[in-house]
Every structure is written in C-alpha cells, then in structure tokens.
C-alpha cells in the first residue's frame, strides 16, 4: 500500500506491523551476512582485518552493533546460523528481539508478541534485580582483590 493512501487506524496499524516484521527479519539477515564475513574467506584479499573493521568502514557500524546483529542471528534464526527468523519470533519487532536477547531462554519462552516493548523492558529490569551477593574471604594479601577484579573484568 502506498503510505500516502493510509487513512484509517487499521491501515496504519497493519502497515506498521508489516514494517516491524520486515525489520526483525532484516536484523536476522544482517547478522547472517556479518557471520559470513566473519567466518568465511569473503574478506580475504580486501584491506579489512576482520568483520568489525569491514562493517565500520563500509557501513558505520561499531563493534557493539556488529555483535548485537550476530547475537540476534545466533539466538533467533533457524538453527542459529541462517538468514531465516525462527517462526515463533516472526511477530516480534527488532526492538523486542534486542531486549529479548538479554533475557534467559526460559523467560523468552514465556513471552508472546502481545507483550509490548515496555512489558519486556520491565521483565528485563526485574530479572536484572535478581543479583547474587558473593563474599570472598581470606587472609590479608592473599589475592582476594585480584581474583574479584579478574572475574569482574576490572
């Protein structure tokens, strides 16, 4: 439908739903293409050192964006290495899939397309609040701080 001809709420809702569906499919396909660049010999003979270098130079994608696209493909594509979105995720938009990427599979299985992005964000925040407290006990100068820094990446 030509966008200028949208005159009703139902037309608007339908067209927007279609576009969001296409965006989710695009996220999975972009991740797959980046994986092909990462895992194959496609970049051999170019000036690019790796997929991140290629994606940054050619498309302005930073390492975080490249990683997100690849992780979305890992998690939501058929077989984890495909250009096709799993059927159960076809009604989710790209924003919902990005949020769902941060949730455990057990929680994602309980979600449905009827959940709004805000609903999923609230579930994510609730899941994030489930913090585990750990105490490291030992003698002075035994390397406790070094161990904690190593584990936390600081």
Tab-separated table of N, CA and C in Angstrom:
chain	number	residue	atom	x	y	z
A	1	UNK	N	0.846	-1.171	0.000
A	1	UNK	CA	0.000	0.000	0.000
A	1	UNK	C	0.895	1.240	0.000
A	2	UNK	N	0.526	2.194	-0.788
A	2	UNK	CA	1.242	3.463	-0.812
A	2	UNK	C	0.961	4.183	0.500
A	3	UNK	N	2.020	4.607	1.176
A	3	UNK	CA	1.867	5.190	2.511
A	3	UNK	C	0.999	6.436	2.522
A	4	UNK	N	1.029	7.203	1.463
A	4	UNK	CA	0.206	8.422	1.407
A	4	UNK	C	-1.289	8.101	1.385
A	5	UNK	N	-1.645	6.854	1.053
A	5	UNK	CA	-3.055	6.467	0.970
A	5	UNK	C	-3.590	5.886	2.273
A	6	UNK	N	-2.793	5.880	3.306
A	6	UNK	CA	-3.256	5.382	4.607
A	6	UNK	C	-4.158	6.441	5.230
A	7	UNK	N	-5.389	6.043	5.490
A	7	UNK	CA	-6.359	7.000	6.040
A	7	UNK	C	-7.058	6.495	7.296
A	8	UNK	N	-6.876	5.198	7.624
A	8	UNK	CA	-7.565	4.663	8.797
A	8	UNK	C	-6.551	4.099	9.792
A	9	UNK	N	-6.999	3.974	11.012
A	9	UNK	CA	-6.158	3.396	12.056
A	9	UNK	C	-5.755	1.971	11.695
A	10	UNK	N	-6.686	1.185	11.210
A	10	UNK	CA	-6.392	-0.218	10.874
A	10	UNK	C	-5.348	-0.316	9.773
A	11	UNK	N	-5.413	0.560	8.767
A	11	UNK	CA	-4.400	0.573	7.714
A	11	UNK	C	-3.031	0.931	8.299
A	12	UNK	N	-3.023	1.956	9.135
A	12	UNK	CA	-1.774	2.380	9.768
A	12	UNK	C	-1.175	1.255	10.600
A	13	UNK	N	-1.999	0.653	11.441
A	13	UNK	CA	-1.545	-0.427	12.308
A	13	UNK	C	-1.018	-1.604	11.479
A	14	UNK	N	-1.727	-1.962	10.427
A	14	UNK	CA	-1.309	-3.069	9.574
A	14	UNK	C	0.017	-2.790	8.875
A	15	UNK	N	0.152	-1.608	8.305
A	15	UNK	CA	1.396	-1.255	7.610
A	15	UNK	C	2.571	-1.177	8.567
A	16	UNK	N	2.348	-0.592	9.734
A	16	UNK	CA	3.422	-0.500	10.717
A	16	UNK	C	3.831	-1.892	11.194
A	17	UNK	N	2.866	-2.752	11.420
A	17	UNK	CA	3.158	-4.138	11.799
A	17	UNK	C	3.983	-4.846	10.735
A	18	UNK	N	3.634	-4.637	9.470
A	18	UNK	CA	4.397	-5.237	8.374
A	18	UNK	C	5.841	-4.746	8.367
A	19	UNK	N	6.017	-3.455	8.568
A	19	UNK	CA	7.370	-2.888	8.557
A	19	UNK	C	8.199	-3.397	9.731
A	20	UNK	N	7.581	-3.505	10.900
A	20	UNK	CA	8.305	-4.028	12.057
A	20	UNK	C	8.683	-5.489	11.844
A	21	UNK	N	7.804	-6.244	11.229
A	21	UNK	CA	8.102	-7.640	10.902
A	21	UNK	C	9.300	-7.706	9.952
A	22	UNK	N	9.304	-6.853	8.929
A	22	UNK	CA	10.426	-6.828	7.981
A	22	UNK	C	11.718	-6.410	8.681
A	23	UNK	N	11.619	-5.504	9.650
A	23	UNK	CA	12.808	-5.064	10.383
A	23	UNK	C	13.404	-6.221	11.187
A	24	UNK	N	12.557	-7.020	11.825
A	24	UNK	CA	13.045	-8.170	12.590
A	24	UNK	C	13.733	-9.164	11.662
A	25	UNK	N	13.145	-9.401	10.509
A	25	UNK	CA	13.757	-10.294	9.525
A	25	UNK	C	15.089	-9.714	9.069
A	26	UNK	N	15.135	-8.414	8.855
A	26	UNK	CA	16.374	-7.763	8.432
A	26	UNK	C	17.465	-7.912	9.487
A	27	UNK	N	17.112	-7.791	10.766
A	27	UNK	CA	18.107	-7.955	11.828
A	27	UNK	C	18.762	-9.322	11.732
A	28	UNK	N	17.953	-10.364	11.525
A	28	UNK	CA	18.478	-11.724	11.432
A	28	UNK	C	19.332	-11.874	10.179
A	29	UNK	N	18.883	-11.325	9.071
A	29	UNK	CA	19.643	-11.423	7.819
A	29	UNK	C	20.963	-10.658	7.896
A	30	UNK	N	20.945	-9.482	8.514
A	30	UNK	CA	22.182	-8.711	8.677
A	30	UNK	C	23.170	-9.507	9.532
A	31	UNK	N	22.682	-10.093	10.606
A	31	UNK	CA	23.548	-10.933	11.440
A	31	UNK	C	24.148	-12.081	10.657
A	32	UNK	N	23.354	-12.704	9.814
A	32	UNK	CA	23.837	-13.815	8.993
A	32	UNK	C	24.917	-13.339	8.020
A	33	UNK	N	24.689	-12.204	7.375
A	33	UNK	CA	25.686	-11.675	6.438
A	33	UNK	C	26.993	-11.323	7.156
A	34	UNK	N	26.875	-10.761	8.343
A	34	UNK	CA	28.080	-10.456	9.114
A	34	UNK	C	28.815	-11.737	9.517
A	35	UNK	N	28.063	-12.787	9.818
A	35	UNK	CA	28.691	-14.071	10.131
A	35	UNK	C	29.426	-14.631	8.912
A	36	UNK	N	28.826	-14.483	7.735
A	36	UNK	CA	29.508	-14.940	6.519
A	36	UNK	C	30.827	-14.208	6.346
A	37	UNK	N	30.818	-12.907	6.613
A	37	UNK	CA	32.054	-12.125	6.511
A	37	UNK	C	33.057	-12.561	7.580
A	38	UNK	N	32.552	-12.853	8.766
A	38	UNK	CA	33.427	-13.247	9.883
A	38	UNK	C	34.013	-14.641	9.688
A	39	UNK	N	33.181	-15.581	9.241
A	39	UNK	CA	33.567	-16.993	9.254
A	39	UNK	C	34.141	-17.509	7.939
A	40	UNK	N	33.900	-16.801	6.859
A	40	UNK	CA	34.363	-17.297	5.565
A	40	UNK	C	35.609	-16.575	5.090
A	41	UNK	N	35.919	-16.779	3.831
A	41	UNK	CA	37.083	-16.151	3.215
A	41	UNK	C	36.688	-14.943	2.377
A	42	UNK	N	35.474	-14.461	2.573
A	42	UNK	CA	34.948	-13.377	1.749
A	42	UNK	C	35.789	-12.111	1.873
A	43	UNK	N	36.320	-11.844	3.053
A	43	UNK	CA	37.109	-10.632	3.266
A	43	UNK	C	38.581	-10.798	2.879
A	44	UNK	N	38.988	-12.036	2.573
A	44	UNK	CA	40.374	-12.271	2.159
A	44	UNK	C	40.649	-11.478	0.885
A	45	UNK	N	41.788	-10.879	0.828
A	45	UNK	CA	42.142	-10.089	-0.342
A	45	UNK	C	41.637	-8.659	-0.296
A	46	UNK	N	40.926	-8.313	0.783
A	46	UNK	CA	40.492	-6.922	0.963
A	46	UNK	C	41.432	-6.278	1.976
A	47	UNK	N	41.244	-5.026	2.210
A	47	UNK	CA	42.066	-4.331	3.196
A	47	UNK	C	41.526	-4.482	4.612
A	48	UNK	N	40.454	-5.250	4.784
A	48	UNK	CA	39.809	-5.357	6.088
A	48	UNK	C	40.400	-6.499	6.905
A	49	UNK	N	40.757	-6.186	8.150
A	49	UNK	CA	41.347	-7.176	9.041
A	49	UNK	C	40.312	-8.184	9.545
A	50	UNK	N	39.085	-7.712	9.741
A	50	UNK	CA	38.032	-8.588	10.262
A	50	UNK	C	36.664	-7.980	9.976
A	51	UNK	N	35.623	-8.663	10.412
A	51	UNK	CA	34.259	-8.223	10.146
A	51	UNK	C	33.971	-6.858	10.776
A	52	UNK	N	34.528	-6.610	11.950
A	52	UNK	CA	34.294	-5.310	12.601
A	52	UNK	C	34.916	-4.176	11.797
A	53	UNK	N	36.120	-4.389	11.325
A	53	UNK	CA	36.807	-3.391	10.501
A	53	UNK	C	35.990	-3.106	9.234
A	54	UNK	N	35.524	-4.168	8.590
A	54	UNK	CA	34.703	-4.058	7.384
A	54	UNK	C	33.404	-3.299	7.660
A	55	UNK	N	32.675	-3.707	8.699
A	55	UNK	CA	31.366	-3.115	8.997
A	55	UNK	C	31.487	-1.650	9.399
A	56	UNK	N	32.556	-1.314	10.086
A	56	UNK	CA	32.773	0.078	10.481
A	56	UNK	C	33.091	0.940	9.268
A	57	UNK	N	34.026	0.466	8.456
A	57	UNK	CA	34.466	1.261	7.299
A	57	UNK	C	33.371	1.420	6.252
A	58	UNK	N	32.654	0.367	5.974
A	58	UNK	CA	31.677	0.390	4.885
A	58	UNK	C	30.293	0.884	5.294
A	59	UNK	N	29.914	0.635	6.555
A	59	UNK	CA	28.530	0.910	6.955
A	59	UNK	C	28.396	1.722	8.240
A	60	UNK	N	29.506	2.089	8.847
A	60	UNK	CA	29.453	2.889	10.066
A	60	UNK	C	28.947	2.132	11.279
A	61	UNK	N	29.002	0.805	11.237
A	61	UNK	CA	28.573	0.000	12.382
A	61	UNK	C	29.737	-0.166	13.344
A	62	UNK	N	29.500	0.077	14.629
A	62	UNK	CA	30.577	-0.154	15.582
A	62	UNK	C	30.567	-1.611	16.044
A	63	UNK	N	31.585	-1.985	16.799
A	63	UNK	CA	31.754	-3.369	17.237
A	63	UNK	C	30.547	-3.867	18.030
A	64	UNK	N	29.950	-3.002	18.829
A	64	UNK	CA	28.781	-3.374	19.626
A	64	UNK	C	27.594	-3.706	18.732
A	65	UNK	N	27.380	-2.907	17.692
A	65	UNK	CA	26.272	-3.166	16.770
A	65	UNK	C	26.493	-4.468	16.008
A	66	UNK	N	27.716	-4.689	15.549
A	66	UNK	CA	28.040	-5.933	14.837
A	66	UNK	C	27.756	-7.120	15.744
A	67	UNK	N	28.202	-7.030	16.980
A	67	UNK	CA	27.987	-8.106	17.943
A	67	UNK	C	26.499	-8.355	18.176
A	68	UNK	N	25.703	-7.287	18.285
A	68	UNK	CA	24.266	-7.439	18.522
A	68	UNK	C	23.587	-8.145	17.345
A	69	UNK	N	23.913	-7.729	16.129
A	69	UNK	CA	23.326	-8.386	14.957
A	69	UNK	C	23.681	-9.876	14.937
A	70	UNK	N	24.934	-10.183	15.214
A	70	UNK	CA	25.370	-11.582	15.197
A	70	UNK	C	24.683	-12.372	16.305
A	71	UNK	N	24.573	-11.788	17.491
A	71	UNK	CA	23.913	-12.483	18.602
A	71	UNK	C	22.421	-12.686	18.328
A	72	UNK	N	21.774	-11.719	17.684
A	72	UNK	CA	20.365	-11.899	17.316
A	72	UNK	C	20.242	-13.058	16.337
A	73	UNK	N	21.165	-13.142	15.393
A	73	UNK	CA	21.129	-14.269	14.464
A	73	UNK	C	21.374	-15.577	15.209
A	74	UNK	N	22.348	-15.594	16.115
A	74	UNK	CA	22.639	-16.810	16.890
A	74	UNK	C	21.396	-17.311	17.616
A	75	UNK	N	20.671	-16.392	18.186
A	75	UNK	CA	19.588	-16.745	19.098
A	75	UNK	C	18.238	-16.934	18.413
A	76	UNK	N	17.964	-16.152	17.362
A	76	UNK	CA	16.612	-16.138	16.822
A	76	UNK	C	16.489	-16.650	15.385
A	77	UNK	N	17.591	-17.070	14.772
A	77	UNK	CA	17.490	-17.620	13.416
A	77	UNK	C	17.318	-19.134	13.496
A	78	UNK	N	16.815	-19.706	12.437
A	78	UNK	CA	16.641	-21.149	12.365
A	78	UNK	C	18.016	-21.802	12.436
A	79	UNK	N	18.200	-22.674	13.408
A	79	UNK	CA	19.472	-23.372	13.570
A	79	UNK	C	20.603	-22.509	14.108
A	80	UNK	N	20.326	-21.237	14.382
A	80	UNK	CA	21.354	-20.358	14.918
A	80	UNK	C	22.382	-19.891	13.904
A	81	UNK	N	22.198	-20.265	12.636
A	81	UNK	CA	23.142	-19.844	11.592
A	81	UNK	C	22.396	-19.875	10.266
A	82	UNK	N	21.469	-18.948	10.158
A	82	UNK	CA	20.597	-18.935	8.992
A	82	UNK	C	20.133	-17.509	8.750
A	83	UNK	N	19.721	-17.251	7.524
A	83	UNK	CA	19.162	-15.937	7.216
A	83	UNK	C	17.683	-15.849	7.581
A	84	UNK	N	17.108	-16.958	8.047
A	84	UNK	CA	15.672	-17.020	8.317
A	84	UNK	C	15.359	-16.954	9.808
A	85	UNK	N	14.418	-16.091	10.144
A	85	UNK	CA	13.940	-15.931	11.504
A	85	UNK	C	13.118	-17.154	11.898
A	86	UNK	N	13.323	-17.648	13.141
A	86	UNK	CA	12.503	-18.757	13.635
A	86	UNK	C	11.041	-18.334	13.611
A	87	UNK	N	10.185	-19.255	13.274
A	87	UNK	CA	8.755	-18.968	13.139
A	87	UNK	C	8.157	-18.352	14.404
A	88	UNK	N	8.575	-18.846	15.573
A	88	UNK	CA	7.983	-18.351	16.821
A	88	UNK	C	8.324	-16.889	17.117
A	89	UNK	N	9.295	-16.326	16.398
A	89	UNK	CA	9.680	-14.929	16.628
A	89	UNK	C	9.255	-14.000	15.496
A	90	UNK	N	8.499	-14.503	14.552
A	90	UNK	CA	8.135	-13.706	13.379
A	90	UNK	C	7.236	-12.516	13.702
A	91	UNK	N	6.531	-12.552	14.807
A	91	UNK	CA	5.626	-11.449	15.133
A	91	UNK	C	6.246	-10.427	16.078
A	92	UNK	N	7.525	-10.591	16.364
A	92	UNK	CA	8.232	-9.638	17.228
A	92	UNK	C	8.967	-8.638	16.338
A	93	UNK	N	9.027	-7.418	16.771
A	93	UNK	CA	9.823	-6.421	16.060
A	93	UNK	C	11.278	-6.483	16.500
A	94	UNK	N	12.117	-5.741	15.810
A	94	UNK	CA	13.542	-5.760	16.113
A	94	UNK	C	13.846	-5.214	17.507
A	95	UNK	N	13.092	-4.238	17.965
A	95	UNK	CA	13.329	-3.680	19.307
A	95	UNK	C	13.048	-4.727	20.389
A	96	UNK	N	11.969	-5.486	20.218
A	96	UNK	CA	11.648	-6.537	21.188
A	96	UNK	C	12.718	-7.625	21.166
A	97	UNK	N	13.166	-8.013	19.963
A	97	UNK	CA	14.200	-9.048	19.866
A	97	UNK	C	15.493	-8.581	20.523
A	98	UNK	N	15.828	-7.310	20.366
A	98	UNK	CA	17.042	-6.789	21.003
A	98	UNK	C	16.950	-6.897	22.521
A	99	UNK	N	15.793	-6.583	23.078
A	99	UNK	CA	15.598	-6.728	24.522
A	99	UNK	C	15.607	-8.196	24.940
A	100	UNK	N	14.956	-9.027	24.156
A	100	UNK	CA	14.873	-10.444	24.478
A	100	UNK	C	16.239	-11.118	24.426
A	101	UNK	N	17.143	-10.540	23.678
A	101	UNK	CA	18.498	-11.058	23.588
A	101	UNK	C	19.173	-11.077	24.957
A	102	UNK	N	18.770	-10.172	25.832
A	102	UNK	CA	19.391	-10.046	27.152
A	102	UNK	C	18.709	-10.909	28.214
A	103	UNK	N	17.655	-11.620	27.818
A	103	UNK	CA	16.903	-12.440	28.769
A	103	UNK	C	17.234	-13.920	28.593
A	104	UNK	N	17.130	-14.694	29.667
A	104	UNK	CA	17.337	-16.140	29.550
A	104	UNK	C	16.255	-16.786	28.676
A	105	UNK	N	16.594	-17.902	28.060
A	105	UNK	CA	15.642	-18.620	27.202
A	105	UNK	C	14.359	-18.976	27.937
A	106	UNK	N	14.476	-19.321	29.225
A	106	UNK	CA	13.282	-19.712	29.992
A	106	UNK	C	12.267	-18.569	30.035
A	107	UNK	N	12.752	-17.347	30.140
A	107	UNK	CA	11.845	-16.199	30.166
A	107	UNK	C	11.303	-15.927	28.768
A	108	UNK	N	12.158	-15.981	27.750
A	108	UNK	CA	11.700	-15.727	26.374
A	108	UNK	C	10.600	-16.691	25.948
A	109	UNK	N	10.675	-17.922	26.427
A	109	UNK	CA	9.653	-18.915	26.062
A	109	UNK	C	8.284	-18.541	26.615
A	110	UNK	N	8.263	-17.752	27.680
A	110	UNK	CA	7.009	-17.333	28.309
A	110	UNK	C	6.427	-16.074	27.660
A	111	UNK	N	7.216	-15.384	26.840
A	111	UNK	CA	6.761	-14.149	26.205
A	111	UNK	C	5.936	-14.461	24.968
A	112	UNK	N	5.103	-13.521	24.592
A	112	UNK	CA	4.338	-13.628	23.350
A	112	UNK	C	4.405	-12.275	22.648
A	113	UNK	N	4.074	-12.241	21.360
A	113	UNK	CA	4.108	-10.977	20.622
A	113	UNK	C	3.199	-9.897	21.207
A	114	UNK	N	2.215	-10.297	22.016
A	114	UNK	CA	1.309	-9.328	22.612
A	114	UNK	C	1.992	-8.480	23.687
A	115	UNK	N	3.124	-8.963	24.215
A	115	UNK	CA	3.868	-8.168	25.179
A	115	UNK	C	4.431	-6.958	24.443
A	116	UNK	N	4.292	-5.788	25.063
A	116	UNK	CA	4.855	-4.580	24.463
A	116	UNK	C	6.342	-4.509	24.778
A	117	UNK	N	7.015	-3.612	24.101
A	117	UNK	CA	8.433	-3.393	24.398
A	117	UNK	C	8.591	-2.981	25.858
A	118	UNK	N	7.683	-2.149	26.349
A	118	UNK	CA	7.725	-1.715	27.752
A	118	UNK	C	7.544	-2.890	28.704
A	119	UNK	N	6.651	-3.812	28.356
A	119	UNK	CA	6.446	-5.004	29.180
A	119	UNK	C	7.730	-5.830	29.270
A	120	UNK	N	8.353	-6.020	28.119
A	120	UNK	CA	9.584	-6.821	28.075
A	120	UNK	C	10.699	-6.105	28.832
A	121	UNK	N	10.768	-4.784	28.711
A	121	UNK	CA	11.763	-4.000	29.454
A	121	UNK	C	11.558	-4.167	30.958
A	122	UNK	N	10.304	-4.144	31.402
A	122	UNK	CA	10.012	-4.316	32.828
A	122	UNK	C	10.430	-5.707	33.302
A	123	UNK	N	10.196	-6.712	32.484
A	123	UNK	CA	10.613	-8.080	32.823
A	123	UNK	C	12.132	-8.153	32.901
A	124	UNK	N	12.809	-7.495	31.975
A	124	UNK	CA	14.268	-7.467	31.978
A	124	UNK	C	14.784	-6.803	33.253
A	125	UNK	N	14.187	-5.685	33.627
A	125	UNK	CA	14.616	-4.979	34.838
A	125	UNK	C	14.396	-5.843	36.077
A	126	UNK	N	13.284	-6.559	36.106
A	126	UNK	CA	13.009	-7.456	37.222
A	126	UNK	C	14.042	-8.584	37.261
A	127	UNK	N	14.385	-9.116	36.103
A	127	UNK	CA	15.391	-10.179	36.029
A	127	UNK	C	16.764	-9.653	36.453
A	128	UNK	N	17.084	-8.429	36.061
A	128	UNK	CA	18.367	-7.822	36.420
A	128	UNK	C	18.493	-7.600	37.919
A	129	UNK	N	17.350	-7.412	38.600
A	129	UNK	CA	17.366	-7.167	40.046
A	129	UNK	C	17.739	-8.409	40.842
A	130	UNK	N	17.645	-9.553	40.204
A	130	UNK	CA	17.987	-10.797	40.888
A	130	UNK	C	19.506	-10.926	40.933
A	131	UNK	N	20.100	-10.173	41.853
A	131	UNK	CA	21.550	-10.091	41.980
A	131	UNK	C	22.025	-11.117	42.998
A	132	UNK	N	23.140	-11.716	42.703
A	132	UNK	CA	23.750	-12.662	43.627
A	132	UNK	C	24.861	-11.934	44.376
A	133	UNK	N	24.805	-11.970	45.688
A	133	UNK	CA	25.861	-11.387	46.511
A	133	UNK	C	26.882	-12.465	46.818
A	134	UNK	N	28.149	-12.105	46.652
A	134	UNK	CA	29.241	-13.036	46.889
A	134	UNK	C	30.226	-12.399	47.848
A	135	UNK	N	30.703	-13.167	48.789
A	135	UNK	CA	31.742	-12.699	49.703
A	135	UNK	C	32.997	-13.513	49.451
A	136	UNK	N	34.116	-12.828	49.322
A	136	UNK	CA	35.408	-13.503	49.174
A	136	UNK	C	36.152	-13.315	50.483
A	137	UNK	N	36.417	-14.414	51.140
A	137	UNK	CA	37.030	-14.384	52.464
A	137	UNK	C	38.411	-15.010	52.376
A	138	UNK	N	39.365	-14.382	53.050
A	138	UNK	CA	40.721	-14.928	53.064
A	138	UNK	C	41.658	-14.057	53.861
A	139	UNK	N	42.888	-14.526	53.982
A	139	UNK	CA	43.915	-13.799	54.731
A	139	UNK	C	44.310	-12.532	53.980
A	140	UNK	N	44.863	-11.561	54.700
A	140	UNK	CA	45.348	-10.338	54.045
A	140	UNK	C	46.407	-10.674	52.990
A	141	UNK	N	46.382	-9.919	51.897
A	141	UNK	CA	47.347	-10.061	50.804
A	141	UNK	C	47.357	-11.460	50.184
A	142	UNK	N	46.198	-12.122	50.216
A	142	UNK	CA	46.118	-13.464	49.634
A	142	UNK	C	45.630	-13.426	48.191
A	143	UNK	N	45.318	-12.237	47.654
A	143	UNK	CA	44.888	-12.111	46.266
A	143	UNK	C	43.384	-12.023	46.075
A	144	UNK	N	42.653	-11.708	47.143
A	144	UNK	CA	41.195	-11.623	47.034
A	144	UNK	C	40.776	-10.556	46.037
A	145	UNK	N	41.352	-9.367	46.163
A	145	UNK	CA	41.001	-8.273	45.261
A	145	UNK	C	41.369	-8.598	43.826
A	146	UNK	N	42.525	-9.203	43.635
A	146	UNK	CA	42.947	-9.589	42.288
A	146	UNK	C	41.973	-10.590	41.674
A	147	UNK	N	41.513	-11.519	42.466
A	147	UNK	CA	40.547	-12.511	41.994
A	147	UNK	C	39.238	-11.849	41.594
A	148	UNK	N	38.715	-10.966	42.454
A	148	UNK	CA	37.465	-10.264	42.157
A	148	UNK	C	37.628	-9.402	40.899
A	149	UNK	N	38.744	-8.699	40.795
A	149	UNK	CA	38.996	-7.867	39.604
A	149	UNK	C	39.067	-8.717	38.347
A	150	UNK	N	39.689	-9.862	38.420
A	150	UNK	CA	39.803	-10.755	37.272
A	150	UNK	C	38.412	-11.247	36.832
A	151	UNK	N	37.618	-11.665	37.800
A	151	UNK	CA	36.281	-12.188	37.500
A	151	UNK	C	35.383	-11.093	36.917
A	152	UNK	N	35.473	-9.883	37.488
A	152	UNK	CA	34.589	-8.793	37.051
A	152	UNK	C	35.119	-8.057	35.834
A	153	UNK	N	36.359	-8.370	35.429
A	153	UNK	CA	36.906	-7.733	34.249
A	153	UNK	C	37.392	-6.307	34.477
A	154	UNK	N	37.661	-5.964	35.731
A	154	UNK	CA	38.147	-4.603	36.024
A	154	UNK	C	39.609	-4.617	36.394
